[in-house]
Amino acid sequence: MTVDIVLLHLAAGGNTTLEFGNSRCLVDGLTTSYRILLEQSDPHAVNQENKTFLYFVCAPWILTGLVITNLIRGDNVTNTVSPLKVVPYENFSQLFENNFTFVDGGAPATCQDFHRYCGSINAQAHSVAVTFALTNMGMLIRLSAYKRISKLVRKFYYETRPNKLDYWNSPKEFSCLGHKVAILGWQGKLQEAKDFLERVHPGPAYALGKESIATIKFGWATRNIVDPSFVMRFKALDSSNIAEKWVWYATRTIKLRQRDKNERITTGPAPLVMKGNITELFKVLFMGLLITFALFLTEHISSNLVVKTEWRKVQKFLIVCYLELPSLLRYLPYKIL
């Protein structure tokens, strides 16, 4: 609507004459296009000189304004109803297809079991996790995928600027702009890394994958317990599925933080549905138009009948009806009884 008003003002401004007298003033000249738009019977809206070329000059501007405003309105509705979003990478096969480079840090020094199972202090975290999972009856991704991940991780050490792509050792210098980098690590640490990168290095689209290299079983070990009731309560706690509920709530929290209201919509953008008060307004407007049309039609027909019919005939007809009315009133009760 704003563009239409500006374009109408530009089209009407060429023929506007500002006179500081009794009839015209500066405000009237500046508001000419607005009064034309609001149909306030502005004298400049009338083509008094009957110049045909004015219609061809103003029509393109008005049509252009309508097209632009409809385009902006449609774009705003599309962005509101179904905004564009970046599809995240969720599994390792997508990373392999797009030639990602994997970045991994060392195993945590506080966990001596990792280093004992791996046999090396400088081992990478993904290899330590896989070794620990195989030793403790954990779950492992496909062996072919694991070998491919290990090869892609070793590529990282041949980069000319390793600190730029090493998040675990230099998070503040990390930058994946122009690089396809996937960071390996524990699930909780990866969530912290994602939050840190979105806060410190905004711009790229960061996402957490849904596929794990290895899954390690963990739990509590009972040693030197004197009270036998503790073991019974511990088993009851294990069989109550409280731990599984904790895990479910933790994963559910991550999904709710990243959810999109339109992710379940498969049909794409849809027109807005008018319900409630908006529909009632259109119903009232439609009823008003019908009543107005009926009154106009009645007035038009009655005016034509009165004009075409002679007044003397109408007067005689009314007098006859008045004289016959008493007889009709006496006749009606007799017929009813």
Coordinates of N, CA and C in Angstrom, one line a residue, residues 6 9 15 69 78 113-114 120 137 147 160 163 181 193 195 221 228 231 239 257 268 273 300-301 306 334:
V6 N 3.0 6.2 -2.9 CA 4.2 7.0 -3.4 C 4.1 7.1 -4.9
H9 N 1.4 9.5 -5.9 CA 1.8 10.8 -5.6 C 2.8 11.3 -6.7
N15 N 1.1 17.3 -12.3 CA 0.0 18.2 -12.7 C -0.5 19.0 -11.5
T69 N 3.7 -4.4 -4.5 CA 3.1 -4.6 -3.2 C 2.6 -6.0 -3.0
T78 N 4.9 -16.0 2.9 CA 5.7 -17.3 2.7 C 6.8 -17.4 3.8
D113 N 41.0 -45.3 32.5 CA 40.6 -46.5 31.8 C 40.7 -46.4 30.3
F114 N 40.5 -45.3 29.8 CA 40.6 -45.1 28.3 C 42.0 -45.3 27.8
S120 N 47.8 -45.9 24.6 CA 48.6 -44.8 24.1 C 48.0 -43.5 24.8
M137 N 31.7 -54.7 25.7 CA 30.4 -55.1 25.1 C 29.5 -53.9 24.7
K147 N 36.7 -47.2 9.5 CA 38.0 -47.0 8.8 C 38.0 -45.7 8.0
T160 N 47.6 -26.5 6.4 CA 48.6 -25.5 6.5 C 48.4 -24.7 7.8
N163 N 45.4 -24.8 13.6 CA 44.7 -24.2 14.6 C 43.3 -23.6 14.2
V181 N 33.9 -29.1 7.8 CA 34.5 -29.7 8.9 C 33.4 -30.3 9.8
A193 N 29.9 -27.5 22.5 CA 30.6 -26.9 21.3 C 29.7 -26.2 20.4
D195 N 26.8 -24.7 21.1 CA 26.3 -23.5 21.7 C 27.4 -22.4 21.7
A221 N 28.9 -49.6 39.9 CA 29.5 -50.9 40.4 C 29.4 -51.0 41.9
P228 N 22.4 -55.8 53.2 CA 21.8 -56.5 52.0 C 20.6 -55.8 51.5
V231 N 21.2 -53.7 48.2 CA 21.2 -54.4 46.9 C 19.8 -54.6 46.4
S239 N 15.3 -51.8 37.8 CA 14.1 -52.4 37.0 C 12.9 -51.4 36.9
R257 N 14.3 -28.0 22.0 CA 15.1 -26.7 21.8 C 15.3 -26.4 20.3
G268 N 4.2 -27.8 2.0 CA 4.8 -26.5 1.7 C 3.9 -25.3 2.1
V273 N -6.0 -19.4 6.4 CA -7.4 -19.7 6.6 C -8.1 -18.6 7.5
H300 N -35.3 1.7 -7.5 CA -35.3 1.9 -8.9 C -36.6 1.5 -9.6
I301 N -37.2 0.3 -9.1 CA -38.4 -0.2 -9.7 C -39.6 0.8 -9.3
V306 N -43.7 4.9 -10.8 CA -44.4 6.1 -10.5 C -44.3 7.1 -11.7
Y334 N -67.3 -13.4 8.4 CA -68.3 -14.3 8.1 C -67.8 -15.6 7.4

